[in-house]
Amino acid sequence: MMISTLERTVLCKAFFTREDVLQIARDLLGKVLVTNFNRKITSGVIVETEAYAGVTDKASHAYSCRNTPRTAVMFGEGGVAYVYLCYGIHSLFNVVTNISGVPHAVLIRGIKPIDGIPVMLSRSGKNKRDENFGNGPGKVSKILGIHYSHTGKSLLKKDVNDQINVWLEDRGIKIPSGSIISTPRIGVDYAGEDARLPYRFFYRQ
DNA sequence: CAGTGGATCGTCT
DNA sequence: GACGATCCACTGG
C-alpha cells in the first residue's frame, strides 16, 4: 500500500496533557493510531472515542480516586496507554490524558484500518474485511496487536529496547467539528446518571 | 434484523 | 465470589 509521507506528525506530550478530556476525545477523531510490533506496522484512523473524566465520573475506573494497581497509570501524566482486560477476553486501549494526579483517559472504540491490513486481518482471524473491521474497542486492540500487558507504555518515549511500539500521528485528516456526533457511552449502565453524559464521539464517514 | 446468552479471567471486595 | 468501558454465534420472525 502507498503511504503518504506528507503531513505526518507524531502527537507530542502537549497534546495529551491538556485538561479538557472531552476536547481531546474530539481531537483524536481523524488521528492515526499506529503500532509496530515485531516489525509489523499496522494503523488506522480513529473514528470513535469515549472520554472518561476521572474521579468525578462514575463510569471511570478512577471514579472517587480509586487508585489501584490496575488504574495507577491513569493517575500518571498524560501520554501513556491504559490497557485493561474486559470480560476476561478483550484488551481495551485508552490514552491517558491530563497532568499527573488527574486520571483522565480516552477509550479508542473504533478505527478505520490503513497500514498493514493483511497483518490486521490475520490477527483478527478473518480472511477478508467486512464493514465491522476495526469497529469496536476489543477489535481495535486485537487487530493492532495491543495487549493488556502493554498498559503503562509511553506513546511518546522510546522504551529500554529503544523503540516506541504504540503512537499517534496527525496525517492532516481534518474532521469538521460540525460532523462530530456525541452520544452517551456504551456499556456503562452501572454509572447511574453519568451513564447519560454525551461523552462518546464519532463522525459520519 | 433484534434479542439472547456463552466465553473467560483479572481485579477488587 | 461477583462482575465487567465486549464480541460473536445463534435464535426466531
PDB file of C-alpha atoms (C1' of nucleotides) in Angstrom:
ATOM      1  CA  MET A   1       0.000   0.000   0.000  1.00  0.00           C
ATOM      2  CA  MET A   2       1.092   3.544  -0.760  1.00  0.00           C
ATOM      3  CA  ILE A   3       1.737   5.513   2.390  1.00  0.00           C
ATOM      4  CA  SER A   4       1.724   9.271   2.100  1.00  0.00           C
ATOM      5  CA  THR A   5       4.740  10.939   3.634  1.00  0.00           C
ATOM      6  CA  LEU A   6       3.163  14.369   3.532  1.00  0.00           C
ATOM      7  CA  GLU A   7       1.943  15.927   6.742  1.00  0.00           C
ATOM      8  CA  ARG A   8       2.853  13.209   9.149  1.00  0.00           C
ATOM      9  CA  THR A   9       3.431  14.396  12.681  1.00  0.00           C
ATOM     10  CA  VAL A  10       3.704  12.262  15.789  1.00  0.00           C
ATOM     11  CA  LEU A  11       1.489  13.691  18.513  1.00  0.00           C
ATOM     12  CA  CYS A  12       3.624  15.051  21.329  1.00  0.00           C
ATOM     13  CA  LYS A  13       3.137  15.347  25.059  1.00  0.00           C
ATOM     14  CA  ALA A  14       1.403  18.720  24.905  1.00  0.00           C
ATOM     15  CA  PHE A  15      -1.495  17.115  23.045  1.00  0.00           C
ATOM     16  CA  PHE A  16      -2.138  14.668  25.883  1.00  0.00           C
ATOM     17  CA  THR A  17      -1.525  16.828  28.941  1.00  0.00           C
ATOM     18  CA  ARG A  18      -4.346  19.255  28.157  1.00  0.00           C
ATOM     19  CA  GLU A  19      -7.063  19.406  30.784  1.00  0.00           C
ATOM     20  CA  ASP A  20     -10.212  19.091  28.655  1.00  0.00           C
ATOM     21  CA  VAL A  21     -10.624  15.366  28.097  1.00  0.00           C
ATOM     22  CA  LEU A  22     -13.784  15.916  26.039  1.00  0.00           C
ATOM     23  CA  GLN A  23     -11.840  18.137  23.629  1.00  0.00           C
ATOM     24  CA  ILE A  24      -9.062  15.568  23.415  1.00  0.00           C
ATOM     25  CA  ALA A  25     -11.606  12.839  22.673  1.00  0.00           C
ATOM     26  CA  ARG A  26     -12.913  15.008  19.816  1.00  0.00           C
ATOM     27  CA  ASP A  27      -9.411  15.873  18.608  1.00  0.00           C
ATOM     28  CA  LEU A  28      -8.435  12.213  18.467  1.00  0.00           C
ATOM     29  CA  LEU A  29     -11.031  11.625  15.749  1.00  0.00           C
ATOM     30  CA  GLY A  30      -9.137  11.592  12.446  1.00  0.00           C
ATOM     31  CA  LYS A  31      -5.779  10.987  14.119  1.00  0.00           C
ATOM     32  CA  VAL A  32      -3.974   7.769  13.247  1.00  0.00           C
ATOM     33  CA  LEU A  33      -3.203   5.134  15.860  1.00  0.00           C
ATOM     34  CA  VAL A  34      -0.084   3.207  14.846  1.00  0.00           C
ATOM     35  CA  THR A  35       1.595   0.131  16.295  1.00  0.00           C
ATOM     36  CA  ASN A  36       4.885  -1.542  15.469  1.00  0.00           C
ATOM     37  CA  PHE A  37       5.250  -4.977  16.994  1.00  0.00           C
ATOM     38  CA  ASN A  38       7.793  -7.446  15.620  1.00  0.00           C
ATOM     39  CA  ARG A  39       8.472  -5.008  12.780  1.00  0.00           C
ATOM     40  CA  LYS A  40       4.889  -5.211  11.654  1.00  0.00           C
ATOM     41  CA  ILE A  41       3.443  -1.741  11.266  1.00  0.00           C
ATOM     42  CA  THR A  42      -0.316  -1.516  11.499  1.00  0.00           C
ATOM     43  CA  SER A  43      -2.511   1.543  11.803  1.00  0.00           C
ATOM     44  CA  GLY A  44      -5.947   3.000  11.475  1.00  0.00           C
ATOM     45  CA  VAL A  45      -7.760   6.319  11.549  1.00  0.00           C
ATOM     46  CA  ILE A  46      -9.592   6.810  14.834  1.00  0.00           C
ATOM     47  CA  VAL A  47     -13.311   7.039  14.118  1.00  0.00           C
ATOM     48  CA  GLU A  48     -14.856   6.616  17.560  1.00  0.00           C
ATOM     49  CA  THR A  49     -13.785   7.589  21.082  1.00  0.00           C
ATOM     50  CA  GLU A  50     -15.137   7.873  24.592  1.00  0.00           C
ATOM     51  CA  ALA A  51     -13.950  10.281  27.297  1.00  0.00           C
ATOM     52  CA  TYR A  52     -13.625   9.159  30.900  1.00  0.00           C
ATOM     53  CA  ALA A  53     -13.387  12.121  33.208  1.00  0.00           C
ATOM     54  CA  GLY A  54     -11.618  10.720  36.231  1.00  0.00           C
ATOM     55  CA  VAL A  55     -12.532  10.934  39.880  1.00  0.00           C
ATOM     56  CA  THR A  56     -15.882  12.690  39.353  1.00  0.00           C
ATOM     57  CA  ASP A  57     -17.060  10.346  36.585  1.00  0.00           C
ATOM     58  CA  LYS A  58     -18.976   7.322  37.863  1.00  0.00           C
ATOM     59  CA  ALA A  59     -18.226   5.439  34.648  1.00  0.00           C
ATOM     60  CA  SER A  60     -14.460   5.803  35.090  1.00  0.00           C
ATOM     61  CA  HIS A  61     -12.344   3.125  36.702  1.00  0.00           C
ATOM     62  CA  ALA A  62     -10.731   6.015  38.576  1.00  0.00           C
ATOM     63  CA  TYR A  63     -14.022   7.283  39.983  1.00  0.00           C
ATOM     64  CA  SER A  64     -13.765   8.515  43.541  1.00  0.00           C
ATOM     65  CA  CYS A  65      -9.957   8.455  43.493  1.00  0.00           C
ATOM     66  CA  ARG A  66      -9.933   4.729  43.037  1.00  0.00           C
ATOM     67  CA  ASN A  67      -6.184   4.241  42.642  1.00  0.00           C
ATOM     68  CA  THR A  68      -5.319   0.540  42.410  1.00  0.00           C
ATOM     69  CA  PRO A  69      -2.511  -1.399  40.735  1.00  0.00           C
ATOM     70  CA  ARG A  70      -4.670  -1.526  37.608  1.00  0.00           C
ATOM     71  CA  THR A  71      -5.767   2.110  37.491  1.00  0.00           C
ATOM     72  CA  ALA A  72      -2.491   3.640  38.703  1.00  0.00           C
ATOM     73  CA  VAL A  73      -1.297   4.509  35.195  1.00  0.00           C
ATOM     74  CA  MET A  74      -4.256   6.845  34.772  1.00  0.00           C
ATOM     75  CA  PHE A  75      -3.016   8.835  37.749  1.00  0.00           C
ATOM     76  CA  GLY A  76       0.287   9.492  35.974  1.00  0.00           C
ATOM     77  CA  GLU A  77       0.978  12.133  33.332  1.00  0.00           C
ATOM     78  CA  GLY A  78      -0.845  12.013  30.002  1.00  0.00           C
ATOM     79  CA  GLY A  79       0.728  10.313  27.002  1.00  0.00           C
ATOM     80  CA  VAL A  80       0.742   6.707  28.134  1.00  0.00           C
ATOM     81  CA  ALA A  81      -1.516   3.748  27.378  1.00  0.00           C
ATOM     82  CA  TYR A  82      -4.070   2.442  29.848  1.00  0.00           C
ATOM     83  CA  VAL A  83      -4.960  -1.034  28.632  1.00  0.00           C
ATOM     84  CA  TYR A  84      -7.062  -3.384  30.691  1.00  0.00           C
ATOM     85  CA  LEU A  85      -8.775  -6.721  30.348  1.00  0.00           C
ATOM     86  CA  CYS A  86     -12.505  -6.580  29.802  1.00  0.00           C
ATOM     87  CA  TYR A  87     -14.892  -9.522  30.220  1.00  0.00           C
ATOM     88  CA  GLY A  88     -11.918 -11.823  30.637  1.00  0.00           C
ATOM     89  CA  ILE A  89     -11.292 -11.742  26.902  1.00  0.00           C
ATOM     90  CA  HIS A  90     -10.710  -8.306  25.433  1.00  0.00           C
ATOM     91  CA  SER A  91      -7.935  -5.770  25.866  1.00  0.00           C
ATOM     92  CA  LEU A  92      -9.309  -2.235  25.751  1.00  0.00           C
ATOM     93  CA  PHE A  93      -6.929   0.572  24.774  1.00  0.00           C
ATOM     94  CA  ASN A  94      -7.146   4.029  26.320  1.00  0.00           C
ATOM     95  CA  VAL A  95      -4.992   7.116  26.007  1.00  0.00           C
ATOM     96  CA  VAL A  96      -4.204   8.662  29.390  1.00  0.00           C
ATOM     97  CA  THR A  97      -4.584  12.449  29.418  1.00  0.00           C
ATOM     98  CA  ASN A  98      -4.108  15.443  31.720  1.00  0.00           C
ATOM     99  CA  ILE A  99      -1.362  16.062  34.251  1.00  0.00           C
ATOM    100  CA  SER A 100      -0.114  13.749  36.934  1.00  0.00           C
ATOM    101  CA  GLY A 101      -2.747  13.273  39.610  1.00  0.00           C
ATOM    102  CA  VAL A 102      -5.742  13.791  37.286  1.00  0.00           C
ATOM    103  CA  PRO A 103      -6.763  10.347  35.993  1.00  0.00           C
ATOM    104  CA  HIS A 104      -8.461  11.226  32.706  1.00  0.00           C
ATOM    105  CA  ALA A 105      -8.491   8.835  29.752  1.00  0.00           C
ATOM    106  CA  VAL A 106      -9.957   8.377  26.284  1.00  0.00           C
ATOM    107  CA  LEU A 107     -11.070   4.941  25.127  1.00  0.00           C
ATOM    108  CA  ILE A 108     -10.454   4.253  21.441  1.00  0.00           C
ATOM    109  CA  ARG A 109     -13.604   2.480  20.288  1.00  0.00           C
ATOM    110  CA  GLY A 110     -13.102   2.246  16.560  1.00  0.00           C
ATOM    111  CA  ILE A 111     -10.543   2.660  13.787  1.00  0.00           C
ATOM    112  CA  LYS A 112     -10.629   2.591  10.023  1.00  0.00           C
ATOM    113  CA  PRO A 113      -7.673   0.356   9.129  1.00  0.00           C
ATOM    114  CA  ILE A 114      -4.951   1.829   6.900  1.00  0.00           C
ATOM    115  CA  ASP A 115      -1.470   0.302   7.086  1.00  0.00           C
ATOM    116  CA  GLY A 116      -0.733  -3.401   7.405  1.00  0.00           C
ATOM    117  CA  ILE A 117      -4.222  -4.616   6.621  1.00  0.00           C
ATOM    118  CA  PRO A 118      -3.097  -8.206   5.875  1.00  0.00           C
ATOM    119  CA  VAL A 119      -1.432  -8.365   9.302  1.00  0.00           C
ATOM    120  CA  MET A 120      -4.550  -6.981  10.958  1.00  0.00           C
ATOM    121  CA  LEU A 121      -6.766  -9.455   9.129  1.00  0.00           C
ATOM    122  CA  SER A 122      -4.529 -12.257  10.265  1.00  0.00           C
ATOM    123  CA  ARG A 123      -4.680 -11.074  13.872  1.00  0.00           C
ATOM    124  CA  SER A 124      -8.456 -10.922  13.673  1.00  0.00           C
ATOM    125  CA  GLY A 125      -8.664 -14.445  12.296  1.00  0.00           C
ATOM    126  CA  LYS A 126     -10.628 -13.292   9.269  1.00  0.00           C
ATOM    127  CA  ASN A 127      -9.826 -13.747   5.576  1.00  0.00           C
ATOM    128  CA  LYS A 128     -11.455 -10.585   4.370  1.00  0.00           C
ATOM    129  CA  ARG A 129     -12.518  -7.304   5.838  1.00  0.00           C
ATOM    130  CA  ASP A 130     -16.151  -6.581   6.425  1.00  0.00           C
ATOM    131  CA  GLU A 131     -17.938  -3.409   7.467  1.00  0.00           C
ATOM    132  CA  ASN A 132     -17.175  -4.142  11.136  1.00  0.00           C
ATOM    133  CA  PHE A 133     -13.416  -4.492  10.683  1.00  0.00           C
ATOM    134  CA  GLY A 134     -11.831  -2.244  13.330  1.00  0.00           C
ATOM    135  CA  ASN A 135     -15.214  -1.303  14.709  1.00  0.00           C
ATOM    136  CA  GLY A 136     -15.331  -1.958  18.470  1.00  0.00           C
ATOM    137  CA  PRO A 137     -12.808  -1.376  21.263  1.00  0.00           C
ATOM    138  CA  GLY A 138     -11.913  -5.037  21.708  1.00  0.00           C
ATOM    139  CA  LYS A 139     -11.312  -5.381  17.997  1.00  0.00           C
ATOM    140  CA  VAL A 140      -9.145  -2.242  17.850  1.00  0.00           C
ATOM    141  CA  SER A 141      -6.663  -3.802  20.251  1.00  0.00           C
ATOM    142  CA  LYS A 142      -6.886  -7.198  18.654  1.00  0.00           C
ATOM    143  CA  ILE A 143      -6.026  -6.114  15.120  1.00  0.00           C
ATOM    144  CA  LEU A 144      -3.333  -3.660  16.248  1.00  0.00           C
ATOM    145  CA  GLY A 145      -1.678  -6.304  18.420  1.00  0.00           C
ATOM    146  CA  ILE A 146      -2.246  -4.374  21.646  1.00  0.00           C
ATOM    147  CA  HIS A 147      -2.478  -6.486  24.811  1.00  0.00           C
ATOM    148  CA  TYR A 148      -3.392  -5.541  28.350  1.00  0.00           C
ATOM    149  CA  SER A 149       0.184  -6.286  29.368  1.00  0.00           C
ATOM    150  CA  HIS A 150       1.091  -3.127  27.404  1.00  0.00           C
ATOM    151  CA  THR A 151      -0.612  -0.911  29.954  1.00  0.00           C
ATOM    152  CA  GLY A 152       1.605   1.935  31.111  1.00  0.00           C
ATOM    153  CA  LYS A 153       3.589   2.076  27.859  1.00  0.00           C
ATOM    154  CA  SER A 154       4.566   5.553  26.764  1.00  0.00           C
ATOM    155  CA  LEU A 155       3.154   6.805  23.481  1.00  0.00           C
ATOM    156  CA  LEU A 156       5.995   9.330  23.335  1.00  0.00           C
ATOM    157  CA  LYS A 157       9.251   7.900  24.609  1.00  0.00           C
ATOM    158  CA  LYS A 158      11.407   5.038  23.460  1.00  0.00           C
ATOM    159  CA  ASP A 159      11.478   2.141  25.883  1.00  0.00           C
ATOM    160  CA  VAL A 160      14.504   0.169  27.125  1.00  0.00           C
ATOM    161  CA  ASN A 161      14.651  -1.592  23.756  1.00  0.00           C
ATOM    162  CA  ASP A 162      14.924   1.814  22.096  1.00  0.00           C
ATOM    163  CA  GLN A 163      11.591   1.626  20.384  1.00  0.00           C
ATOM    164  CA  ILE A 164       8.105   3.035  20.522  1.00  0.00           C
ATOM    165  CA  ASN A 165       5.539   0.339  19.832  1.00  0.00           C
ATOM    166  CA  VAL A 166       2.399   2.450  20.000  1.00  0.00           C
ATOM    167  CA  TRP A 167       1.972   6.090  18.998  1.00  0.00           C
ATOM    168  CA  LEU A 168      -0.409   8.559  17.420  1.00  0.00           C
ATOM    169  CA  GLU A 169       0.036  10.568  14.242  1.00  0.00           C
ATOM    170  CA  ASP A 170      -1.575  13.563  12.673  1.00  0.00           C
ATOM    171  CA  ARG A 171      -1.660  12.881   8.932  1.00  0.00           C
ATOM    172  CA  GLY A 172      -3.564  16.016   8.117  1.00  0.00           C
ATOM    173  CA  ILE A 173      -7.020  14.468   8.228  1.00  0.00           C
ATOM    174  CA  LYS A 174      -9.455  17.146   9.315  1.00  0.00           C
ATOM    175  CA  ILE A 175     -12.778  16.247  10.870  1.00  0.00           C
ATOM    176  CA  PRO A 176     -15.122  19.253  10.762  1.00  0.00           C
ATOM    177  CA  SER A 177     -16.452  19.807  14.269  1.00  0.00           C
ATOM    178  CA  GLY A 178     -19.934  20.025  12.763  1.00  0.00           C
ATOM    179  CA  SER A 179     -19.758  16.417  11.605  1.00  0.00           C
ATOM    180  CA  ILE A 180     -18.885  15.075  15.047  1.00  0.00           C
ATOM    181  CA  ILE A 181     -21.744  13.346  16.833  1.00  0.00           C
ATOM    182  CA  SER A 182     -21.835  12.830  20.595  1.00  0.00           C
ATOM    183  CA  THR A 183     -23.968  10.261  22.406  1.00  0.00           C
ATOM    184  CA  PRO A 184     -23.974   8.509  25.769  1.00  0.00           C
ATOM    185  CA  ARG A 185     -21.210   5.970  26.309  1.00  0.00           C
ATOM    186  CA  ILE A 186     -21.662   2.264  25.674  1.00  0.00           C
ATOM    187  CA  GLY A 187     -21.904  -0.348  28.395  1.00  0.00           C
ATOM    188  CA  VAL A 188     -21.788   1.965  31.401  1.00  0.00           C
ATOM    189  CA  ASP A 189     -25.252   1.426  32.818  1.00  0.00           C
ATOM    190  CA  TYR A 190     -23.719   0.927  36.247  1.00  0.00           C
ATOM    191  CA  ALA A 191     -22.715   4.619  36.269  1.00  0.00           C
ATOM    192  CA  GLY A 192     -26.117   5.971  37.281  1.00  0.00           C
ATOM    193  CA  GLU A 193     -26.819   9.458  35.963  1.00  0.00           C
ATOM    194  CA  ASP A 194     -23.303   9.679  34.496  1.00  0.00           C
ATOM    195  CA  ALA A 195     -24.261   6.926  32.062  1.00  0.00           C
ATOM    196  CA  ARG A 196     -26.259   9.588  30.240  1.00  0.00           C
ATOM    197  CA  LEU A 197     -23.380  12.018  29.706  1.00  0.00           C
ATOM    198  CA  PRO A 198     -22.669  12.561  25.979  1.00  0.00           C
ATOM    199  CA  TYR A 199     -19.043  11.542  26.196  1.00  0.00           C
ATOM    200  CA  ARG A 200     -18.942   9.220  23.181  1.00  0.00           C
ATOM    201  CA  PHE A 201     -17.781  10.766  19.917  1.00  0.00           C
ATOM    202  CA  PHE A 202     -17.807   9.623  16.317  1.00  0.00           C
ATOM    203  CA  TYR A 203     -18.307  11.187  12.901  1.00  0.00           C
ATOM    204  CA  ARG A 204     -20.069  10.431   9.674  1.00  0.00           C
ATOM    205  CA  GLN A 205     -17.659   8.950   7.145  1.00  0.00           C
TER     206      GLN A 205
ATOM    207  C1'  DC B   1     -32.847  -7.676  11.510  1.00  0.00           C
ATOM    208  C1'  DA B   2     -33.446  -7.740  17.116  1.00  0.00           C
ATOM    209  C1'  DG B   3     -32.700 -10.301  21.087  1.00  0.00           C
ATOM    210  C1'  DT B   4     -30.155 -13.588  23.909  1.00  0.00           C
ATOM    211  C1'  DG B   5     -26.590 -15.966  26.134  1.00  0.00           C
ATOM    212  C1'  DG B   6     -21.897 -18.000  26.474  1.00  0.00           C
ATOM    213  C1'  DA B   7     -16.982 -17.241  26.634  1.00  0.00           C
ATOM    214  C1'  DT B   8     -13.358 -16.293  30.209  1.00  0.00           C
ATOM    215  C1'  DC B   9     -10.248 -14.275  33.894  1.00  0.00           C
ATOM    216  C1'  DG B  10      -8.014 -10.267  36.234  1.00  0.00           C
ATOM    217  C1'  DT B  11      -9.408  -7.211  39.622  1.00  0.00           C
ATOM    218  C1'  DC B  12     -11.375  -5.611  43.706  1.00  0.00           C
ATOM    219  C1'  DT B  13     -14.396  -6.514  47.795  1.00  0.00           C
TER     220       DT B  13
ATOM    221  C1'  DG C   1     -17.199 -14.580  44.919  1.00  0.00           C
ATOM    222  C1'  DA C   2     -19.103 -11.250  41.635  1.00  0.00           C
ATOM    223  C1'  DC C   3     -18.548  -8.599  37.863  1.00  0.00           C
ATOM    224  C1'  DG C   4     -17.388  -6.246  33.758  1.00  0.00           C
ATOM    225  C1'  DA C   5     -15.751   0.642  29.190  1.00  0.00           C
ATOM    226  C1'  DT C   6     -17.142  -6.775  24.568  1.00  0.00           C
ATOM    227  C1'  DC C   7     -17.820  -9.907  20.804  1.00  0.00           C
ATOM    228  C1'  DC C   8     -19.860 -13.476  18.320  1.00  0.00           C
ATOM    229  C1'  DA C   9     -22.900 -17.148  17.278  1.00  0.00           C
ATOM    230  C1'  DC C  10     -27.240 -18.436  17.262  1.00  0.00           C
ATOM    231  C1'  DT C  11     -32.085 -17.985  17.534  1.00  0.00           C
ATOM    232  C1'  DG C  12     -36.668 -16.623  15.795  1.00  0.00           C
ATOM    233  C1'  DG C  13     -39.590 -13.655  12.981  1.00  0.00           C
TER     234       DG C  13
END
